[in-house]
Coordinates of C-alpha atoms in Angstrom, one line a residue:
M1 CA -6.0 -6.4 -30.9
Q2 CA -8.8 -4.8 -28.7
P3 CA -7.4 -1.6 -27.2
I4 CA -7.8 -0.3 -23.7
N5 CA -6.4 2.6 -21.7
L6 CA -5.0 2.3 -18.2
V7 CA -4.2 5.2 -16.0
T8 CA -2.0 5.6 -12.9
P9 CA -2.9 8.8 -11.0
P10 CA -0.4 10.9 -9.2
S11 CA 0.3 10.6 -5.5
T12 CA 0.4 14.3 -4.7
F13 CA 0.6 13.7 -1.0
L14 CA 4.0 12.0 -1.2
L15 CA 7.4 13.6 -1.0
E16 CA 8.6 11.5 -3.9
E17 CA 6.1 10.1 -6.4
R18 CA 8.5 8.3 -8.6
M19 CA 10.1 5.8 -6.2
F20 CA 8.0 2.7 -6.8
P21 CA 5.7 2.0 -9.7
N22 CA 2.2 0.9 -9.2
L23 CA 2.4 -2.9 -9.8
G24 CA -1.3 -3.7 -9.5
V25 CA -2.3 -1.8 -12.7
L26 CA 0.7 -3.3 -14.5
K27 CA -0.3 -6.8 -13.5
V28 CA -3.8 -6.1 -15.0
A29 CA -2.0 -4.8 -18.1
G30 CA 0.0 -8.1 -18.3
S31 CA -3.2 -10.2 -18.2
L32 CA -4.7 -8.0 -21.0
E33 CA -1.6 -8.2 -23.1
R34 CA -1.4 -12.0 -22.8
A35 CA -5.0 -12.2 -24.0
G36 CA -4.0 -10.1 -27.1
W37 CA -5.3 -6.7 -26.1
H38 CA -3.4 -3.5 -27.0
V39 CA -2.7 -1.6 -23.8
G40 CA -1.9 2.1 -23.5
H41 CA -0.7 3.2 -20.1
L42 CA -0.7 6.8 -18.9
D43 CA 1.5 7.2 -15.9
L44 CA 0.7 10.6 -14.3
S45 CA 3.0 10.2 -11.2
G46 CA 4.7 13.5 -10.5
Y47 CA 2.7 15.7 -12.9
T48 CA 1.1 18.9 -11.5
N49 CA -1.4 19.4 -14.3
F50 CA -2.3 15.8 -14.6
A51 CA -5.9 16.5 -15.5
N52 CA -4.8 18.3 -18.7
A53 CA -2.7 15.3 -19.7
A54 CA -5.7 12.9 -19.1
A55 CA -8.0 15.1 -21.2
D56 CA -5.5 15.3 -24.1
Y57 CA -5.0 11.5 -24.0
A58 CA -8.7 10.8 -23.9
A59 CA -9.4 13.0 -26.9
T60 CA -7.2 10.9 -29.2
A61 CA -7.2 7.5 -27.6
L62 CA -8.1 4.5 -29.8
S63 CA -10.5 3.1 -27.3
N64 CA -13.3 4.7 -25.1
V65 CA -12.5 2.3 -22.2
F66 CA -10.4 3.8 -19.4
G67 CA -9.2 1.8 -16.3
I68 CA -7.9 3.9 -13.4
T69 CA -6.3 2.5 -10.2
A70 CA -6.4 4.3 -6.8
T71 CA -5.4 3.9 -3.2
S72 CA -7.5 5.9 -0.8
P73 CA -5.1 8.9 -0.8
Q74 CA -5.1 8.9 -4.6
L75 CA -8.9 9.0 -5.0
P76 CA -9.3 12.8 -5.3
A77 CA -6.8 12.8 -8.2
A78 CA -8.5 9.8 -9.7
V79 CA -11.8 11.6 -9.6
K80 CA -10.3 14.7 -11.3
I81 CA -8.8 12.4 -14.0
A82 CA -12.2 10.8 -14.6
T83 CA -13.9 14.2 -14.9
A84 CA -11.3 15.3 -17.4
I85 CA -11.7 12.2 -19.5
R86 CA -15.5 12.5 -19.5
N87 CA -15.3 16.1 -20.5
A88 CA -13.0 15.3 -23.4
R89 CA -14.8 12.2 -24.4
R90 CA -18.5 11.8 -23.8
D91 CA -18.6 8.1 -24.8
A92 CA -16.0 7.2 -22.2
K93 CA -16.5 4.1 -20.0
I94 CA -14.5 4.7 -16.9
I95 CA -13.5 1.8 -14.6
L96 CA -12.0 2.2 -11.1
G97 CA -10.0 -0.6 -9.5
G98 CA -7.3 -0.9 -6.9
P99 CA -7.2 -0.8 -3.1
H100 CA -9.7 1.9 -2.4
P101 CA -12.8 0.4 -4.1
T102 CA -11.7 -3.0 -2.8
L103 CA -11.7 -1.8 0.8
V104 CA -14.9 0.3 0.5
Y105 CA -16.9 -2.7 -0.8
A106 CA -15.4 -5.0 1.8
A107 CA -16.6 -2.5 4.5
K108 CA -20.0 -2.2 2.8
K109 CA -20.5 -5.9 2.8
L110 CA -19.8 -6.1 6.5
E111 CA -22.3 -3.3 7.2
A112 CA -24.9 -5.2 5.2
K113 CA -24.3 -8.3 7.3
Q114 CA -24.9 -6.2 10.4
N115 CA -28.2 -4.9 8.8
R116 CA -27.1 -1.3 8.9
I117 CA -26.3 1.5 6.4
G118 CA -23.3 3.4 7.5
R119 CA -20.3 5.3 6.2
A120 CA -19.1 2.5 4.0
H121 CA -22.4 2.6 2.1
R122 CA -22.0 6.4 1.7
A123 CA -18.3 5.9 0.5
A124 CA -19.5 3.4 -2.0
L125 CA -22.2 5.7 -3.3
R126 CA -19.6 8.4 -3.8
L127 CA -17.7 6.0 -6.0
E128 CA -20.7 5.0 -8.0
E129 CA -21.5 8.7 -8.6
N130 CA -18.0 9.2 -10.2
F131 CA -17.2 6.0 -12.1
D132 CA -19.1 3.7 -14.5
V133 CA -17.7 0.4 -13.2
L134 CA -16.0 -0.4 -9.9
V135 CA -13.7 -3.4 -9.5
A136 CA -13.3 -4.8 -6.0
G137 CA -10.5 -7.4 -5.4
D138 CA -8.3 -9.1 -8.0
G139 CA -8.2 -7.3 -11.3
E140 CA -6.4 -9.8 -13.5
K141 CA -9.6 -11.5 -14.6
A142 CA -12.2 -9.0 -13.4
I143 CA -11.0 -6.4 -15.9
F144 CA -12.4 -8.5 -18.8
L145 CA -15.9 -8.5 -17.3
A146 CA -15.6 -4.8 -16.4
C147 CA -14.8 -4.0 -20.1
E148 CA -17.8 -5.9 -21.5
E149 CA -20.8 -3.9 -22.8
G150 CA -23.5 -4.1 -20.1
S151 CA -21.1 -5.0 -17.3
P152 CA -22.4 -4.7 -13.8
Q153 CA -21.5 -1.4 -12.0
V154 CA -19.7 -3.4 -9.3
V155 CA -17.5 -6.3 -10.4
D156 CA -16.8 -8.2 -7.1
A157 CA -13.6 -10.2 -7.3
D158 CA -12.9 -9.9 -3.6
G159 CA -13.5 -13.4 -2.2
H160 CA -13.4 -17.2 -2.8
K161 CA -17.2 -17.3 -3.4
D162 CA -19.6 -15.3 -5.4
A163 CA -22.9 -13.8 -4.1
I164 CA -24.8 -17.2 -4.4
G165 CA -22.0 -19.2 -2.6
K166 CA -20.3 -20.7 -5.6
R167 CA -16.5 -20.5 -6.1
S168 CA -15.7 -17.2 -7.6
A169 CA -14.1 -17.5 -11.0
L170 CA -12.5 -14.0 -10.6
F171 CA -10.5 -14.6 -7.3
L172 CA -7.0 -15.8 -8.1
T173 CA -5.9 -19.2 -6.7
P174 CA -2.3 -19.6 -5.7
S175 CA -1.6 -21.6 -8.9
E176 CA -3.3 -18.8 -11.0
L177 CA -1.2 -16.2 -9.2
E178 CA 2.0 -18.2 -10.1
S179 CA 0.9 -18.7 -13.7
S180 CA -0.2 -15.1 -14.3
P181 CA 2.2 -12.8 -16.2
Y182 CA 4.6 -10.5 -14.5
P183 CA 3.7 -6.8 -14.2
S184 CA 4.1 -5.1 -17.6
R185 CA 7.0 -2.9 -16.5
H186 CA 7.7 -2.0 -20.2
L187 CA 4.6 0.2 -20.0
I188 CA 6.3 2.7 -17.7
D189 CA 9.5 4.7 -17.9
L190 CA 11.2 2.6 -15.2
E191 CA 14.4 4.6 -15.6
S192 CA 12.6 7.7 -14.2
Y193 CA 11.8 5.9 -10.9
D194 CA 14.6 6.5 -8.5
F195 CA 15.0 4.4 -5.3
K196 CA 18.2 3.0 -4.0
I197 CA 19.0 0.3 -1.4
D198 CA 22.5 0.5 0.0
G199 CA 23.4 2.7 -3.0
V200 CA 22.0 0.3 -5.6
R201 CA 19.2 1.2 -8.0
A202 CA 16.1 -0.7 -6.9
S203 CA 12.5 -1.4 -7.9
S204 CA 9.6 -3.3 -6.4
L205 CA 8.0 -6.7 -6.7
I206 CA 5.4 -8.7 -4.9
A207 CA 6.1 -12.3 -3.9
Q208 CA 2.9 -13.2 -2.1
L209 CA -0.5 -11.7 -1.4
G210 CA -2.3 -11.3 1.9
C211 CA -1.6 -11.2 5.6
P212 CA -3.4 -13.5 8.2
F213 CA -3.0 -11.1 11.2
D214 CA -5.8 -9.0 12.6
C215 CA -4.2 -5.6 13.5
G216 CA -7.1 -3.3 14.1
F217 CA -5.7 -0.3 12.2
C218 CA -4.8 -2.3 9.1
A219 CA -7.0 -1.8 6.0
G220 CA -7.8 -5.1 4.3
R221 CA -8.4 -7.1 7.5
N222 CA -12.0 -7.6 6.2
S223 CA -11.0 -8.0 2.5
P224 CA -10.3 -11.6 1.4
M225 CA -8.0 -10.4 -1.3
L226 CA -5.8 -8.7 1.3
R227 CA -6.3 -11.2 4.1
H228 CA -6.1 -14.6 2.4
I229 CA -2.5 -15.8 1.9
R230 CA -1.6 -16.7 -1.7
T231 CA 2.0 -17.5 -2.4
R232 CA 4.3 -18.2 -5.4
S233 CA 7.1 -20.7 -5.3
S234 CA 10.6 -19.5 -4.5
D235 CA 11.7 -20.5 -8.0
H236 CA 9.0 -18.4 -9.6
I237 CA 9.9 -15.4 -7.5
V238 CA 13.6 -15.7 -8.3
E239 CA 12.7 -16.0 -12.0
E240 CA 11.0 -12.6 -11.9
M241 CA 14.0 -11.1 -10.2
V242 CA 16.3 -12.5 -12.9
H243 CA 13.8 -11.1 -15.5
M244 CA 14.0 -7.6 -13.9
Y245 CA 17.8 -7.8 -13.9
Q246 CA 18.2 -9.0 -17.4
N247 CA 15.5 -6.8 -19.0
F248 CA 15.8 -3.6 -17.0
G249 CA 19.2 -3.8 -15.3
I250 CA 17.6 -3.8 -11.8
R251 CA 20.0 -5.0 -9.0
G252 CA 17.9 -3.8 -6.0
F253 CA 14.6 -5.3 -5.0
M254 CA 11.9 -3.9 -2.6
F255 CA 9.5 -6.6 -1.6
Y256 CA 6.0 -5.2 -1.2
D257 CA 4.7 -8.2 0.7
D258 CA 2.9 -7.4 4.0
E259 CA 5.1 -9.8 5.9
Q260 CA 7.7 -12.0 4.2
N261 CA 8.5 -14.4 7.1
L262 CA 5.1 -15.9 7.7
D263 CA 6.6 -19.3 7.0
S264 CA 10.2 -19.3 8.3
D265 CA 11.3 -22.4 6.3
E266 CA 9.9 -21.1 3.0
F267 CA 11.4 -17.7 3.6
V268 CA 14.9 -19.1 4.3
D269 CA 14.5 -21.2 1.2
L270 CA 13.7 -18.2 -0.9
C271 CA 16.7 -16.3 0.5
Q272 CA 19.0 -19.2 -0.3
K273 CA 17.7 -19.4 -3.9
I274 CA 18.2 -15.7 -4.3
T275 CA 21.8 -16.1 -3.1
R276 CA 22.4 -19.0 -5.6
A277 CA 20.9 -16.9 -8.5
Q278 CA 23.3 -14.1 -7.9
R279 CA 26.3 -16.4 -7.8
K280 CA 25.2 -18.0 -11.1
L281 CA 24.8 -14.6 -12.7
G282 CA 28.0 -13.2 -11.2
V283 CA 26.2 -10.2 -9.6
E284 CA 25.3 -8.8 -6.2
W285 CA 21.8 -7.6 -5.4
R286 CA 20.5 -5.5 -2.6
L287 CA 17.1 -6.2 -1.0
R288 CA 14.5 -4.6 1.3
G289 CA 11.3 -6.0 2.7
N290 CA 8.9 -6.3 5.6
V291 CA 9.0 -8.9 8.4
K292 CA 6.8 -9.8 11.4
S293 CA 8.8 -9.1 14.6
Q294 CA 7.7 -12.0 16.7
L295 CA 8.3 -14.5 13.9
F296 CA 11.8 -13.2 13.2
N297 CA 14.8 -15.4 14.1
E298 CA 18.5 -15.8 13.6
A299 CA 18.2 -18.3 10.7
Q300 CA 16.1 -15.8 8.8
A301 CA 18.5 -12.9 9.6
E302 CA 21.6 -14.9 8.5
A303 CA 19.9 -16.0 5.2
M304 CA 18.6 -12.5 4.5
Y305 CA 22.0 -10.8 4.8
E306 CA 23.6 -13.5 2.6
A307 CA 20.9 -12.9 0.0
G308 CA 21.6 -9.2 0.0
Y309 CA 19.1 -7.7 2.4
R310 CA 20.4 -4.6 4.1
K311 CA 17.1 -2.8 4.9
V312 CA 14.1 -4.2 6.8
L313 CA 10.8 -2.5 7.6
I314 CA 8.9 -3.6 10.7
G315 CA 5.6 -2.2 12.0
F316 CA 6.3 -2.1 15.7
E317 CA 3.6 0.7 15.9
S318 CA 4.0 1.2 19.7
G319 CA 6.2 0.7 22.7
S320 CA 3.3 0.4 25.1
P321 CA 2.2 -3.1 26.1
R322 CA -1.4 -1.8 26.5
I323 CA -1.5 -0.4 23.0
L324 CA 0.1 -3.4 21.5
H325 CA -2.6 -5.5 23.1
N326 CA -5.4 -3.1 21.9
I327 CA -4.0 -3.2 18.3
R328 CA -4.1 -7.0 18.3
K329 CA -0.5 -6.8 17.2
R330 CA 0.3 -10.3 18.7
A331 CA 3.8 -9.0 19.4
T332 CA 5.0 -8.1 22.9
Q333 CA 7.4 -5.3 23.7
E334 CA 10.0 -8.0 24.6
E335 CA 9.6 -9.7 21.2
N336 CA 10.1 -6.4 19.4
T337 CA 13.2 -5.7 21.4
R338 CA 14.6 -9.2 20.6
C339 CA 13.8 -8.6 16.9
L340 CA 16.0 -5.4 16.9
D341 CA 18.8 -7.2 18.7
I342 CA 18.8 -10.0 16.1
A343 CA 18.8 -7.6 13.2
R344 CA 21.7 -5.6 14.7
K345 CA 23.7 -8.8 15.2
Y346 CA 23.4 -9.6 11.5
N347 CA 23.9 -6.1 10.2
L348 CA 20.4 -5.6 9.0
E349 CA 19.2 -2.0 9.3
I350 CA 15.6 -1.8 10.7
K351 CA 13.2 1.0 9.9
A352 CA 10.7 1.1 12.8
L353 CA 7.2 2.1 11.7
M354 CA 5.5 3.8 14.6
S355 CA 2.0 5.2 15.0
I356 CA -0.1 6.8 17.6
G357 CA -3.8 7.4 18.0
H358 CA -4.9 3.8 18.9
P359 CA -7.7 2.9 21.3
G360 CA -6.7 3.9 24.8
E361 CA -3.8 6.1 23.6
S362 CA -2.8 8.6 26.3
L363 CA 0.2 10.7 27.3
G364 CA 1.4 7.7 29.4
T365 CA 1.3 5.2 26.5
I366 CA 3.1 7.7 24.2
E367 CA 5.7 8.1 26.9
E368 CA 6.2 4.3 26.9
T369 CA 6.8 4.4 23.2
R370 CA 9.3 7.2 23.5
R371 CA 11.1 5.4 26.3
W372 CA 11.2 2.1 24.3
L373 CA 12.6 3.8 21.2
L374 CA 15.3 5.5 23.2
D375 CA 16.3 2.3 24.9
T376 CA 16.3 0.1 21.7
K377 CA 17.7 2.8 19.4
P378 CA 16.4 1.7 15.9
P379 CA 18.6 3.2 13.2
E380 CA 15.6 4.6 11.3
A381 CA 12.0 5.4 12.3
D382 CA 8.8 6.9 10.9
F383 CA 5.9 8.4 12.9
T384 CA 2.3 8.9 12.0
V385 CA -1.2 9.5 13.5
I386 CA -3.4 6.5 12.6
T387 CA -6.2 6.9 10.1
P388 CA -9.1 4.4 10.1
Y389 CA -9.3 3.1 6.5
P390 CA -12.2 1.2 5.0
G391 CA -11.6 -2.5 5.4
S392 CA -9.9 -2.1 8.8
N393 CA -11.5 -3.0 12.1
Y394 CA -11.1 0.6 13.3
Y395 CA -13.4 1.7 10.4
D396 CA -15.6 -1.3 9.8
M397 CA -16.5 -2.1 13.4
A398 CA -17.0 1.5 14.5
L399 CA -20.5 2.7 15.2
P400 CA -21.9 6.3 14.9
V401 CA -22.1 8.2 18.1
E402 CA -25.6 9.6 18.3
G403 CA -25.7 13.4 18.1
Q404 CA -21.9 13.8 18.0
F405 CA -20.4 15.7 15.1
V406 CA -17.1 17.6 14.4
D407 CA -17.4 20.4 11.8
G408 CA -20.6 18.8 10.7
K409 CA -19.1 15.4 10.2
Q410 CA -20.4 12.3 12.0
V411 CA -18.2 10.9 14.8
H412 CA -17.8 7.1 15.0
V413 CA -16.5 5.0 17.9
Y414 CA -14.5 1.7 17.8
T415 CA -14.3 -0.2 21.1
Y416 CA -11.5 -2.7 21.5
R417 CA -12.8 -6.2 22.5
D418 CA -10.8 -9.3 23.1
K419 CA -11.6 -12.7 21.5
F420 CA -14.3 -13.3 24.2
G421 CA -16.1 -10.1 23.2
D422 CA -15.2 -8.1 26.4
S423 CA -13.7 -4.7 26.1
V424 CA -10.5 -4.0 27.9
A425 CA -10.6 -1.0 30.2
G426 CA -13.2 0.5 27.9
D427 CA -10.5 1.5 25.5
K428 CA -12.1 3.4 22.5
L429 CA -11.1 5.2 19.4
Y430 CA -13.2 8.0 18.0
S431 CA -13.0 9.0 14.3
V432 CA -14.5 11.6 12.1
E433 CA -16.0 10.6 8.8
I434 CA -13.7 11.4 5.8
D435 CA -14.9 12.2 2.3
Y436 CA -12.3 10.2 0.4
V437 CA -13.4 11.8 -2.9
T438 CA -12.2 15.2 -1.8
E439 CA -9.9 14.9 1.2
T440 CA -6.2 13.9 1.3
D441 CA -5.1 16.0 4.3
Y442 CA -5.3 12.9 6.6
Y443 CA -2.2 11.4 5.0
K444 CA 1.2 12.5 6.4
G445 CA 3.8 12.5 3.6
D446 CA 5.7 15.8 4.0
P447 CA 7.3 16.5 7.4
D448 CA 7.0 20.3 6.6
A449 CA 3.3 20.0 6.0
V450 CA 0.6 20.5 8.7
V451 CA -0.4 17.1 10.1
I452 CA -4.2 16.6 10.7
S453 CA -5.7 14.0 12.9
H454 CA -9.2 12.6 12.2
V455 CA -9.1 10.5 15.4
F456 CA -9.1 11.0 19.1
T457 CA -9.4 9.0 22.3
D458 CA -10.9 9.4 25.7
Y459 CA -7.6 10.9 26.8
L460 CA -6.3 12.9 23.8
S461 CA -8.0 15.2 21.4
P462 CA -7.1 15.4 17.7
E463 CA -4.9 18.4 18.5
D464 CA -3.2 16.6 21.3
L465 CA -2.4 13.6 19.0
V466 CA -0.8 15.9 16.4
R467 CA 1.2 17.8 19.0
E468 CA 2.4 14.5 20.6
R469 CA 3.3 12.9 17.2
N470 CA 5.3 16.0 16.3
R471 CA 7.0 16.0 19.7
L472 CA 7.8 12.3 19.6
E473 CA 9.3 12.5 16.1
R474 CA 11.3 15.6 17.0
E475 CA 12.7 14.2 20.2
I476 CA 13.5 10.7 18.8
R477 CA 15.1 11.9 15.7
G478 CA 17.1 14.4 17.7
E479 CA 18.3 11.9 20.4
L480 CA 19.1 9.1 17.9
G481 CA 20.4 11.2 15.1
I482 CA 17.8 10.1 12.5
P483 CA 17.6 12.8 9.8
Y484 CA 14.4 14.1 8.2
H485 CA 13.9 13.6 4.5
R486 CA 12.5 16.8 3.0
R487 CA 11.5 18.1 -0.4
G488 CA 14.6 19.3 -2.1
D489 CA 16.9 16.5 -0.9
P490 CA 19.0 14.9 -3.7
L491 CA 16.7 12.0 -4.5
D492 CA 13.6 14.1 -4.8
Y493 CA 11.9 14.9 -8.2
D494 CA 10.7 18.3 -8.9
A495 CA 7.1 18.5 -9.9
I496 CA 6.6 18.2 -13.6
N497 CA 4.3 20.4 -15.7
Y498 CA 2.8 18.7 -18.7
G499 CA 3.1 20.7 -21.9
H500 CA -0.6 21.1 -22.6
S501 CA -1.6 22.8 -25.9
M502 CA -5.3 23.3 -26.2
G503 CA -6.7 22.4 -29.6
Q504 CA -3.5 20.7 -30.9
T505 CA -2.8 17.0 -31.3
P506 CA -1.0 16.1 -28.1
I507 CA 2.5 14.7 -28.0
L508 CA 2.6 12.6 -24.8
P509 CA 6.2 12.1 -23.6
S510 CA 7.5 8.5 -23.2
R511 CA 8.0 9.3 -19.5
M512 CA 4.2 9.5 -19.3
F513 CA 2.8 7.2 -22.0
R514 CA 3.7 3.8 -23.2
V515 CA 2.0 1.2 -25.3
S516 CA 2.1 -2.6 -25.7
K517 CA 5.2 -4.2 -27.2
P518 CA 7.0 -7.6 -26.9
V519 CA 9.3 -8.2 -23.9
T520 CA 12.4 -10.4 -23.8
T521 CA 11.7 -13.9 -22.4
P522 CA 13.6 -14.3 -19.1
V523 CA 16.4 -16.9 -18.8
S524 CA 15.8 -19.4 -16.1
V525 CA 18.5 -19.9 -13.4

């Protein structure tokens, strides 16, 4: 079998790195294994000296081809890994896939359509300086092209059509998504990942791809892979859950879909089939997922609780009608309140995901958010200052402000416009260009860390936004009794130091390194 090396970088910005495994790289591994390739997977989540481990692995790996995945906050670690691999192995071919290159090239394509060279072009150039091949979009089929000798530097699998307008052979159709193998979870130490739902050990899965909504802050709005809806049948989703239960003892499931309830009837059908599967197996599962507030109804809530849902995440984002409008959230304050009322009626615990720093944000709009949270009393909440990611309207549709820089970095401005092209009250969001290769301080993971804002509005400076975010979180958590989760809490993992021995043949622990092996075939229910 042809060998290949896949690498998951650490997420050093998170409180807990080993909560949910990276499923994207494991899906790619599944496609490779089905085609007969021998896959080695290096999982560096939680390791402090991860570059040493990457160098040791590269020096003795059977193949010179290395595939790394990265979100935007993971990119600095991915670059360090690539450098370590290249220093240890001069013949290495290093491929980068995952959300960050997908979003950067989506933004670059939009700039090209607008006949301009902007920050997306510069972000793409930074990637091309550090990696041999970049994969944008679906990786399940693109990985084979990326591995070929003489492959293009950019393998574009992010779209229905290729550069000359023909149907792309690399973009997964819904039927191809359904027929593709499950993520190769046997290539990680799943036992070392620790997340619980209602006290039950849980892991993650993805039932569908894409979200059709147009929230301005959301990365992927201009990426077909992340925008176009591709679903699997309810039966196929349940089969994967049974597979996870039978092969790994998993009884808790975190759905990583953007919004599970886009089609209410299909979602209720899925919940009912999950319920029947548990009865047939004689087991109780616990579930957690994301729903869209304005599409949420009592039929969904009842079916969700019966299926084992106890936790639900909802991106309310703001309690201000003006900000909800400017975000293009398509949910009103009243609809969000109704959603919380329904969840409470059916004993579903909502985590309210809140953000500030949107176009037009002011002390008044933040006060509206504070008042709404105190009135509706969600049982859990999270607060962040928004960051414009490549692939989002806030990033892709922003233009440079001539002559305006912050600490030598170009300032860009996004102006909210309604569907007729008119701006509303001139509401703008300003952002400072980020070098994703080196910076991670824009991401808030640790409540004890210093929060940094790279955005500002006509009414609030970056410092104002940080101060107001901290005040909002402190007051809401205090008033509603929502505890902080800090490093050192019982579920946290201590950072791990890899036992690097220079000049000796490395012994990579099974917690870090796994290779291909057969997996038990799931039993249908």
